[in-house]
Coordinates of C-alpha atoms in Angstrom, one line a residue:
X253 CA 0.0 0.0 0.0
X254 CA 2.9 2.3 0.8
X255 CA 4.8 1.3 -2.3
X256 CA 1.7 2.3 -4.4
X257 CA 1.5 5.7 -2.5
X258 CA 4.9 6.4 -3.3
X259 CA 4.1 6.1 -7.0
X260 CA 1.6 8.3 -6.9
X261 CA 4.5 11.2 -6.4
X262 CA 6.5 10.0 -9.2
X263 CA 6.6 8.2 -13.0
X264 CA 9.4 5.5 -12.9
X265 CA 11.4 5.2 -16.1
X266 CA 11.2 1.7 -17.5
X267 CA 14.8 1.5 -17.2
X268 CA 15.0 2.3 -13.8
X269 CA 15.7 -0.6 -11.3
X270 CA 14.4 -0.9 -7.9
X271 CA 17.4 -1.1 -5.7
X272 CA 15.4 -0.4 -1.9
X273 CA 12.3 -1.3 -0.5
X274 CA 12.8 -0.9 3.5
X275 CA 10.4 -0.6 6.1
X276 CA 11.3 0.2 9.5
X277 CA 10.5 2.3 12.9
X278 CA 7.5 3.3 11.1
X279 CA 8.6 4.7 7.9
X280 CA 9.3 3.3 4.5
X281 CA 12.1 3.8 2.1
X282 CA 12.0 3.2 -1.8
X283 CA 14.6 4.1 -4.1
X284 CA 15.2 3.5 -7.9
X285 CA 17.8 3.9 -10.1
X286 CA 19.3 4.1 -13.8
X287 CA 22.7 2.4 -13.2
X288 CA 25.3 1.2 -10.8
X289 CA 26.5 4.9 -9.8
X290 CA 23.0 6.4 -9.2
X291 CA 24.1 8.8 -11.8
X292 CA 20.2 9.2 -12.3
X293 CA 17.6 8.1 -9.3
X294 CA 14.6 8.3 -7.3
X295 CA 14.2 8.4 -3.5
X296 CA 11.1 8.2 -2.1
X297 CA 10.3 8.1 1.7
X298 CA 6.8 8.0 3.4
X299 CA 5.9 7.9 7.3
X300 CA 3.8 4.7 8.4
X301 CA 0.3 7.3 7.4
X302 CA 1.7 7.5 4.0
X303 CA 2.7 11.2 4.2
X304 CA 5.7 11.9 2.0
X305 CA 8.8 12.7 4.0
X306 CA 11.8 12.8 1.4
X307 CA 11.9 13.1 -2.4
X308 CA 14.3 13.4 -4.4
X309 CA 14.7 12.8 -8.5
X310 CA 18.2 13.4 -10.3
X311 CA 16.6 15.8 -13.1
X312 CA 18.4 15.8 -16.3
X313 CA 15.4 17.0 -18.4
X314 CA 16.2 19.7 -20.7
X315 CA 13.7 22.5 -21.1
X316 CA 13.2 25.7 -22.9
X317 CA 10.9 26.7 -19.7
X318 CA 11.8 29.7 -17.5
X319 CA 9.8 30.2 -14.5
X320 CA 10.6 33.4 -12.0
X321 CA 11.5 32.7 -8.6
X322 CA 7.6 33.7 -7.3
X323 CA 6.2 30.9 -9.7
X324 CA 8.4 28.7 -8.6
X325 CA 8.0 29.3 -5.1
X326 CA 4.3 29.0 -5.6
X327 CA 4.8 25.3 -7.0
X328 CA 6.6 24.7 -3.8
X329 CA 4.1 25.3 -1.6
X330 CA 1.0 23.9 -3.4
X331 CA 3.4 20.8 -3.5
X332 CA 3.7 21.0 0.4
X333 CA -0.1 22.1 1.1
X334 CA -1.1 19.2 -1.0
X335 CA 0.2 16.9 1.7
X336 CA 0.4 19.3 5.1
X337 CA -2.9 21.3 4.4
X338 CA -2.0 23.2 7.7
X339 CA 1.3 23.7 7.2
X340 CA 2.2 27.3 6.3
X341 CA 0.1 28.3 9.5
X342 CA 3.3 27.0 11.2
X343 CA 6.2 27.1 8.5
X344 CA 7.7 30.3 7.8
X345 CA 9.6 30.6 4.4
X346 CA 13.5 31.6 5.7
X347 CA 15.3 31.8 2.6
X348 CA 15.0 31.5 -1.1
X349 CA 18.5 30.0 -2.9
X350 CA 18.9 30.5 -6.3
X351 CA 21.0 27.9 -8.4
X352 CA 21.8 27.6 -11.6
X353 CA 18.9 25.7 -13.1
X354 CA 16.7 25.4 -9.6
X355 CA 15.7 27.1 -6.5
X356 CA 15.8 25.8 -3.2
X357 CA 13.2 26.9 -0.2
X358 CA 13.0 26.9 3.4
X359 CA 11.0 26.8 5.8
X360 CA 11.7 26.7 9.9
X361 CA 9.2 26.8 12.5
X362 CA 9.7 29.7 14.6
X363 CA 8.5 30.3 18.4
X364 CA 9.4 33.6 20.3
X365 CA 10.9 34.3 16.4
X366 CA 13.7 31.8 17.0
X367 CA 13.3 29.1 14.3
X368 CA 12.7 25.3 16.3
X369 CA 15.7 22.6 16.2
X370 CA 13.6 19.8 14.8
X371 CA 10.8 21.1 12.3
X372 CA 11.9 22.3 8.9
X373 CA 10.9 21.9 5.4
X374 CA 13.2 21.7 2.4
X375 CA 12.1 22.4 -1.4
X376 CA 14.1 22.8 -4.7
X377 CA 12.0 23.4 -7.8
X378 CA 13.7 23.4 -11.1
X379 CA 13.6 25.8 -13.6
X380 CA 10.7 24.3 -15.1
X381 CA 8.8 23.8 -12.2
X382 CA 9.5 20.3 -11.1
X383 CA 9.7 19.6 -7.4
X384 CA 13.1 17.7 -7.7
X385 CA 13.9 17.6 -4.0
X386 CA 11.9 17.7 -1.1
X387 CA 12.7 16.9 2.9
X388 CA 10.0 17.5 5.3
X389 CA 10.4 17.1 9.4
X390 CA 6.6 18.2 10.0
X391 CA 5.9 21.5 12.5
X392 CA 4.5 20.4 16.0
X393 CA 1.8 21.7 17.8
X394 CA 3.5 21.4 21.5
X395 CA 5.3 24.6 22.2
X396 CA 8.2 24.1 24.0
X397 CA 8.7 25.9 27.1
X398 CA 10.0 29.6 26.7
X399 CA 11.8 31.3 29.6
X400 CA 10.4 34.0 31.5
X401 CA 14.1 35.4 31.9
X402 CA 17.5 35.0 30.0
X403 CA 21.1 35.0 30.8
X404 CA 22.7 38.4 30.4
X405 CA 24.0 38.2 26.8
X406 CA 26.6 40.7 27.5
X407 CA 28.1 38.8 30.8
X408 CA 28.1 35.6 28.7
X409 CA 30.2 36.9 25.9
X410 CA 32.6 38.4 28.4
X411 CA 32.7 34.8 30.1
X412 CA 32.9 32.9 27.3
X413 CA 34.9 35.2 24.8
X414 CA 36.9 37.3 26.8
X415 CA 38.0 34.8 29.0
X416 CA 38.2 32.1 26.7
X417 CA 41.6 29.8 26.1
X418 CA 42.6 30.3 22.6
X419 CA 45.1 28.3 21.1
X420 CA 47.5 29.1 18.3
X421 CA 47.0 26.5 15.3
X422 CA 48.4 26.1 12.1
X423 CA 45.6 24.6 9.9
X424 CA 44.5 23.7 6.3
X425 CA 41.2 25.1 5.3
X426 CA 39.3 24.4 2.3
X427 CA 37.2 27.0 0.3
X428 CA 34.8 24.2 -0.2
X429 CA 33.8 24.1 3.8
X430 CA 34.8 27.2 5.2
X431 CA 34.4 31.3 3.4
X432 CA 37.5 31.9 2.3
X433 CA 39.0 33.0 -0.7
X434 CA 41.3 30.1 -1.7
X435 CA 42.3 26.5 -0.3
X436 CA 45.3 26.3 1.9
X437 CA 47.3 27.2 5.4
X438 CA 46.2 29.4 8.0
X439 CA 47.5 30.2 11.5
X440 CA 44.7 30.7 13.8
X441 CA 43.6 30.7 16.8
X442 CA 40.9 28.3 18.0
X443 CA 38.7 27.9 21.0
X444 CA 36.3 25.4 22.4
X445 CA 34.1 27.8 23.1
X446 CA 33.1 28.3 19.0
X447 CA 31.3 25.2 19.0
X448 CA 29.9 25.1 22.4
X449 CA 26.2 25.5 23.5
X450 CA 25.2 27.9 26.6
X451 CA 21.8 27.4 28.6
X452 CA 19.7 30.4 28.1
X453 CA 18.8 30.8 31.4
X454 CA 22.0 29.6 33.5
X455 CA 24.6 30.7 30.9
X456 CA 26.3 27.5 31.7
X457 CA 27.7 25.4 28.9
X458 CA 26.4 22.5 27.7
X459 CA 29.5 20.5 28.0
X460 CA 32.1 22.2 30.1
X461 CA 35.7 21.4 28.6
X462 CA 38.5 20.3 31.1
X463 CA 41.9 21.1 29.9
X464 CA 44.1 18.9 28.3
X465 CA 47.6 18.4 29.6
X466 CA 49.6 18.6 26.2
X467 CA 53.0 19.8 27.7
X468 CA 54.8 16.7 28.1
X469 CA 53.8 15.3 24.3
X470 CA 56.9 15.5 22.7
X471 CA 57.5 14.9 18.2
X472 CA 60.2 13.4 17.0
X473 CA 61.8 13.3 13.6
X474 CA 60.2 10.7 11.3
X475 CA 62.4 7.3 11.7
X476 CA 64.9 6.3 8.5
X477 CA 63.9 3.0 7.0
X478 CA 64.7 1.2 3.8
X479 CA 61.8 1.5 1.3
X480 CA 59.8 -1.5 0.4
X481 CA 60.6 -2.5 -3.2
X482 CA 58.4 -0.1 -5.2
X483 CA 55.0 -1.5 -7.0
X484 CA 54.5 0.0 -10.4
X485 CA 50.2 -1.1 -10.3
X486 CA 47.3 0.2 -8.1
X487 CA 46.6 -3.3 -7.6
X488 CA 49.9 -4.2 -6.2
X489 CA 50.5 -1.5 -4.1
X490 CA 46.7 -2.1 -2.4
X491 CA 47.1 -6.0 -3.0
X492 CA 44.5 -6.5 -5.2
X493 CA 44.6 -10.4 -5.9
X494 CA 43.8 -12.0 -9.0
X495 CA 40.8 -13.6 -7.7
X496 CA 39.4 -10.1 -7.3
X497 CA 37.4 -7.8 -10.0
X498 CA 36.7 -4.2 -10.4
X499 CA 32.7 -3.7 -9.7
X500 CA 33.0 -0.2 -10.1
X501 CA 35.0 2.8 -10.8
X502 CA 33.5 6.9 -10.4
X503 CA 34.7 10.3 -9.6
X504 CA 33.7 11.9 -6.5
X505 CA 34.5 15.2 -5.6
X506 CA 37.9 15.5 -7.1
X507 CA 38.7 11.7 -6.8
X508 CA 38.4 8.5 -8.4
X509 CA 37.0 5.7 -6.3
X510 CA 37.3 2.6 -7.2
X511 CA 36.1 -0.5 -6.1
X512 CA 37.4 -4.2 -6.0
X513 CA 35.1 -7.4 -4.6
X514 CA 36.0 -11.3 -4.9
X515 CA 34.2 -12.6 -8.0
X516 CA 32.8 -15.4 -5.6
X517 CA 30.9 -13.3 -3.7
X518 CA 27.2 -14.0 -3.4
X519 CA 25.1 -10.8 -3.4
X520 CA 22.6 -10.9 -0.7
X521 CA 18.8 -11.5 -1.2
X522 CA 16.0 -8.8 -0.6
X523 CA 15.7 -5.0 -0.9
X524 CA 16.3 -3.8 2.3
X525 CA 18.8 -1.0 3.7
X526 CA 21.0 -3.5 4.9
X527 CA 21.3 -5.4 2.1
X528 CA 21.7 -2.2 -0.1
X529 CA 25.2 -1.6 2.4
X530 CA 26.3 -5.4 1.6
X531 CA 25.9 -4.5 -2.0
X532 CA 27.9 -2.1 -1.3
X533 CA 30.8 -2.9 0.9
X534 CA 30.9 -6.4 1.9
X535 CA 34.0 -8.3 1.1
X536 CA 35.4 -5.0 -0.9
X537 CA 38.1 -2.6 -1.2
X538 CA 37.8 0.5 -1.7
X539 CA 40.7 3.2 -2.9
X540 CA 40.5 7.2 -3.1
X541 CA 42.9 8.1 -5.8
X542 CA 43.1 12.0 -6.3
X543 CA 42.4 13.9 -9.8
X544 CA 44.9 16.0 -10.1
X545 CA 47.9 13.9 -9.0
X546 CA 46.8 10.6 -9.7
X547 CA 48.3 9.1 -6.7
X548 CA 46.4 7.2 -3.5
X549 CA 44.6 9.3 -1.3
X550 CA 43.3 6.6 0.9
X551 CA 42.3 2.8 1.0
X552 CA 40.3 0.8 3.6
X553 CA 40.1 -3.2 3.1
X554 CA 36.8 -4.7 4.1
X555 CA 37.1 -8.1 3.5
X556 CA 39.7 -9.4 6.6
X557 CA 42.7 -11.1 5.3
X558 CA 44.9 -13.4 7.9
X559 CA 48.1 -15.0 7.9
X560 CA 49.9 -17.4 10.2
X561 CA 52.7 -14.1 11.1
X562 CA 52.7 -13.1 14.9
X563 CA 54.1 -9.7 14.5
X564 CA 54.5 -7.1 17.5
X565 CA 53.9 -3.4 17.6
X566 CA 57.5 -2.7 16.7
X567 CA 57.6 -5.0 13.8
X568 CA 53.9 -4.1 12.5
X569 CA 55.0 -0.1 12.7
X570 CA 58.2 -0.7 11.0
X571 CA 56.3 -1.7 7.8
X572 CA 54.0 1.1 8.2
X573 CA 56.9 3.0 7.9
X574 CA 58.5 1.4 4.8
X575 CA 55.3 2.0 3.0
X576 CA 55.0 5.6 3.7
X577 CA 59.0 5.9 2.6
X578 CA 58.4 3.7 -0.6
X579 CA 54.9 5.5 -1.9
X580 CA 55.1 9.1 0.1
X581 CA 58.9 9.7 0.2
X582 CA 57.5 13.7 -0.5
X583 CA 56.2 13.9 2.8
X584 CA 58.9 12.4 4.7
X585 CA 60.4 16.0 5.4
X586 CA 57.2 16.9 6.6
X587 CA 56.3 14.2 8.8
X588 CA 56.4 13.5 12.9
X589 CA 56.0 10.5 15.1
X590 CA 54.3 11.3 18.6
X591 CA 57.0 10.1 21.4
X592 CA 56.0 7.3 23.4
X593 CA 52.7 6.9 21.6
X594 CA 51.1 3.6 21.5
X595 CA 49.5 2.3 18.6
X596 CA 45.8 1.5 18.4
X597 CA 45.3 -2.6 19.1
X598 CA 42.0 -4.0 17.6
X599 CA 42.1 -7.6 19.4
X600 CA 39.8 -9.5 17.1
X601 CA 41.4 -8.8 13.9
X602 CA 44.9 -8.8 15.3
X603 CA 45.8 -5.4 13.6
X604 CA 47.8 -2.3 14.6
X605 CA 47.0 1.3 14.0
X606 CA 50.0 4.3 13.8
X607 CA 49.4 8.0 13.3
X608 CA 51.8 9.8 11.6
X609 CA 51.6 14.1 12.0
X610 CA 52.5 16.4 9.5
X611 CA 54.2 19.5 10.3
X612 CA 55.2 23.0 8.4
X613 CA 58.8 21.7 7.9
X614 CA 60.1 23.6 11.0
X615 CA 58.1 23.5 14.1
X616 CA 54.6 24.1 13.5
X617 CA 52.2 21.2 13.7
X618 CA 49.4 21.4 10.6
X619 CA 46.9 20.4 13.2
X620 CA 44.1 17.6 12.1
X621 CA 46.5 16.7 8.8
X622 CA 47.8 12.9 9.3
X623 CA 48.4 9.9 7.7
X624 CA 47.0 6.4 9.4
X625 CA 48.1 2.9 9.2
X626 CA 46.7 0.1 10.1
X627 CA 49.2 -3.0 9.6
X628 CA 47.8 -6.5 10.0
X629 CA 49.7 -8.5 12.5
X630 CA 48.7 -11.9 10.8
X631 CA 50.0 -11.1 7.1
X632 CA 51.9 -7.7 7.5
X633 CA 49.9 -6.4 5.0
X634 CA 48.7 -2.4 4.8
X635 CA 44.8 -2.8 5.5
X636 CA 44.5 0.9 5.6
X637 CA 44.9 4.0 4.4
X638 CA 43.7 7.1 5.4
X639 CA 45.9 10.0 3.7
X640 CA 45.6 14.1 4.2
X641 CA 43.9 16.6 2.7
X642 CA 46.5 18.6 2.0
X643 CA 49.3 18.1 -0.8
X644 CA 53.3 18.6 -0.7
X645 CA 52.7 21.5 -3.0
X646 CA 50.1 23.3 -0.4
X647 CA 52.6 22.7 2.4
X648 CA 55.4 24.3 0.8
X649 CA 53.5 27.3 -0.7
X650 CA 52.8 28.1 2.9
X651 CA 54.1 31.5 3.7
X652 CA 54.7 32.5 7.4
X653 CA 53.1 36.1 8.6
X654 CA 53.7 37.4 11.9
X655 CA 50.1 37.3 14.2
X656 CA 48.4 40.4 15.0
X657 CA 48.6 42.0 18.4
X658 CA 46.4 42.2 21.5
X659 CA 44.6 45.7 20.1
X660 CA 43.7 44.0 17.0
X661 CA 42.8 41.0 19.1
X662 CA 40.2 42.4 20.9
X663 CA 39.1 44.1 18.0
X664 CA 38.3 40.7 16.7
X665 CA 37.2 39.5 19.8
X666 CA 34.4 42.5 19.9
X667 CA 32.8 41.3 16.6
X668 CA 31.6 38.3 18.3
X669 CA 28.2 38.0 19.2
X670 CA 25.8 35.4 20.8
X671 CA 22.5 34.0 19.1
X672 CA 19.7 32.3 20.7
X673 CA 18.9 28.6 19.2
X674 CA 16.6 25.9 20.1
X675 CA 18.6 22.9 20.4
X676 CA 17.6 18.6 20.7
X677 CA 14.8 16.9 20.6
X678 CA 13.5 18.6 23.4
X679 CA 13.8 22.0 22.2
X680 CA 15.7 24.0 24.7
X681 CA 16.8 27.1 24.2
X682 CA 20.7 27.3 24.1
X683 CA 22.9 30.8 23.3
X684 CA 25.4 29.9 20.0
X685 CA 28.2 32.3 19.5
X686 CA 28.2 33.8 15.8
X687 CA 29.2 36.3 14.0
X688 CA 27.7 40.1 15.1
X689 CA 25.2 41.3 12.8
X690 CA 25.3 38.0 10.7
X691 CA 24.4 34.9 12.8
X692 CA 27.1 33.3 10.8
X693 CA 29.0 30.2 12.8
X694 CA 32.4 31.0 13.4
X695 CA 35.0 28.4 12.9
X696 CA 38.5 29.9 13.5
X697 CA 39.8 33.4 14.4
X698 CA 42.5 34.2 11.4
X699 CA 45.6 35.0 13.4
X700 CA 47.4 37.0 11.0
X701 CA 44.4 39.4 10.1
X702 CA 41.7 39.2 12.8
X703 CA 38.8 38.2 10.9
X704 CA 36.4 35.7 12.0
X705 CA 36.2 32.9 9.5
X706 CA 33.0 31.0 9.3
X707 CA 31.6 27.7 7.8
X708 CA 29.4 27.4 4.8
X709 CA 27.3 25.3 6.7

């Protein structure tokens, strides 16, 4: 009955395969698609009353048609009323995006004109006037309770801000997650207190920090080994057998993935979520090879493979090691080991995890940028991957400025502001530092010019 509802909201192409049909915790899931890569697809999901909740069709259908951004919205809303009737009595249209070939709608819930966590409505309308995306959590009736008194603003933001430990970080940012102008390194300064929650009443936080004792960690020089001898293929440097095939191979934000699965492998019966992940990842491997430079970004085995070896810590980070010297000799000069640090043990698959940290090439950690190892202790094999995201090239174009000083500190400091937020599934309302006159989250402080740099989401 639920699968016949969904139909109602969309034509399926005869080509398209059903690839999910999932019911669970009382909603129900179908999604169809043209090919292996979901290059073109339909997602449909319904609550257990057969309200729609999610939509979404990869359009590629070229049209001459032109509709203005009031038409369109007009679409969206019939499209809404049609199945919430009462809806814009509670949804209030917050912004109106305008893409290349759609537009994408809004809506929040607001109580004491501060939009609810939970309720929201989401609605992109092409060009033509196709609903192409829809995501509905529906408004409530229950209005959460609103506090008679709140928190000095003013006392917080001296508490919080003022008083605040900021730290001195050397960092890569990317232009595709934070607004900035272009990719790359920046000394800032960070603070827990960006990402923290305050109680609206108490001004407390929602999960006080306790500071870390980092003084005795100590860096040493990345060891000298002998390089492995150097594989010329992408299948021998993984170990791909031969007993393996490629199932699939697609770009992805800069990067080729590809995948490889035992041609044994029996793909499991039925149509349900978990059997779509199966599909998916069972007995694979996958590898992240970037565009640009075409070497291995990352690679993650999923199928376990064991040996009759008994090799230690020692022994398992000494090949870790060798591999990075044989396939990332670039990064040696940039690379650290933490002293003393132990690696990461996972008992039941007998394998050892190392975390290697890149620095500036003098002394400056590039904080959150490290390669990671994990070496089975049963074959000596590499059974993972997981690479940086930032290149040799990006590290050496890095450019050392001095940081600016306590006036234009403060300065900086002075265009924060605090925001009130209803936050969880209970709806309380929490303060969120952002930026004044904006509302904008702010990510990092830029240390060498004082401006607040935010995320794009």
């Amino acid at each position: 009955m639920l699968k016949e509802k969904a139909l109602q909201f969309v034509t399926i192409p005869n080509h398209f395969k059903l690839i999910i049909e999932d019911y669970r915790e009382g909603e129900a899931a179908f999604v169809w698609t043209a090919d292996e890569h979901f290059n073109n697809g339909i997602a449909i999901t319904l609550n257990h009353k057969g309200q729609l909740l999610n939509l979404s069709i990869d359009d590629e259908e070229k049209s001459d048609i032109q509709l203005s951004t009031i038409e369109r919205r007009h679409i969206a809303e019939a499209f809404l009323l049609k199945e919430y009737p009462e809806a814009l009595q509670y949804f209030t249209l917050t912004t109106a995006d305008e893409r290349e070939k759609s537009t994408i709608f809004r809506y929040h819930q607001f109580i004491a004109d501060v939009p609810l966590n939970k309720p929201y409505c989401f609605i992109e309308v092409s060009a033509a006037g196709k609903v192409i995306e829809f995501r509905c959590n529906p408004y409530t009736k229950v209005i959460p309770n609103i506090p008679k008194q709140l928190f000095n603003k003013n006392k917080l933001l001296a508490q919080c801000v003022q008083q605040a430990k900021w730290q001195l970080q050397l960092r890569f940012l990317s232009q595709d997650v934070y607004a900035i102008e272009q990719s790359g390194l920046f000394l800032v300064y960070e603070s827990e207190q960006l990402y923290e929650l305050f109680d609206a009443v108490t001004g407390t936080a929602r999960f006080p920090h306790e500071e870390e004792d980092v003084s005795k960690e100590a860096y040493l020089p990345f060891p000298s080994v002998q390089p492995q001898i150097k594989r010329c293929t992408l299948e021998e440097i993984v170990g791909i057998s031969d007993s393996m095939t490629r199932i699939r191979e697609e770009e992805i934000e800069n990067a080729i993935v590809i995948v490889w699965r035992d041609q044994s492998w029996q793909s499991p019966h039925g149509l349900t979520f978990e059997g779509f992940i199966r599909e998916r990842s069972e007995h694979t491997v996958k590898v992240r090879i970037d565009q640009q430079t075409k070497k291995i970004k990352d690679f993650l085995w999923f199928k376990q493979r064991t040996g009759d070896l008994q090799l230690n810590e020692e022994q398992c980070q000494e090949i870790a090691c060798s591999f990075m010297a044989t396939y990332f000799e670039e990064f040696l000069p940039f690379l650290r080991i933490k002293d003393k640090e132990e690696a990461i043990v996972n008992e039941k698959s007998q394998r050892f995890s190392f975390q290697f940290y890149l620095y500036d090439g003098e002394s400056q950690m590039i904080e959150g940028e490290t390669f990671r190892l994990t070496i089975s202790a049963t074959t000596g094999l590499v059974d993972s991957l997981m690479g940086p995201s930032i290149t040799v090239d990006q590290i050496k174009a890095y450019i050392k400025k001095p940081v600016i000083g306590d006036e234009q500190f403060q300065q900086a400091l002075r265009n924060i502001d605090a925001q009130l937020i209803w936050h969880g599934d209970e709806e309380q309302l929490m303060y969120q530092l952002c930026v004044k006159n904006s509302n904008k989250n702010i990510s990092y402080l830029n240390a060498t010019t004082g401006e607040l740099i935010c995320s794009k989401f």
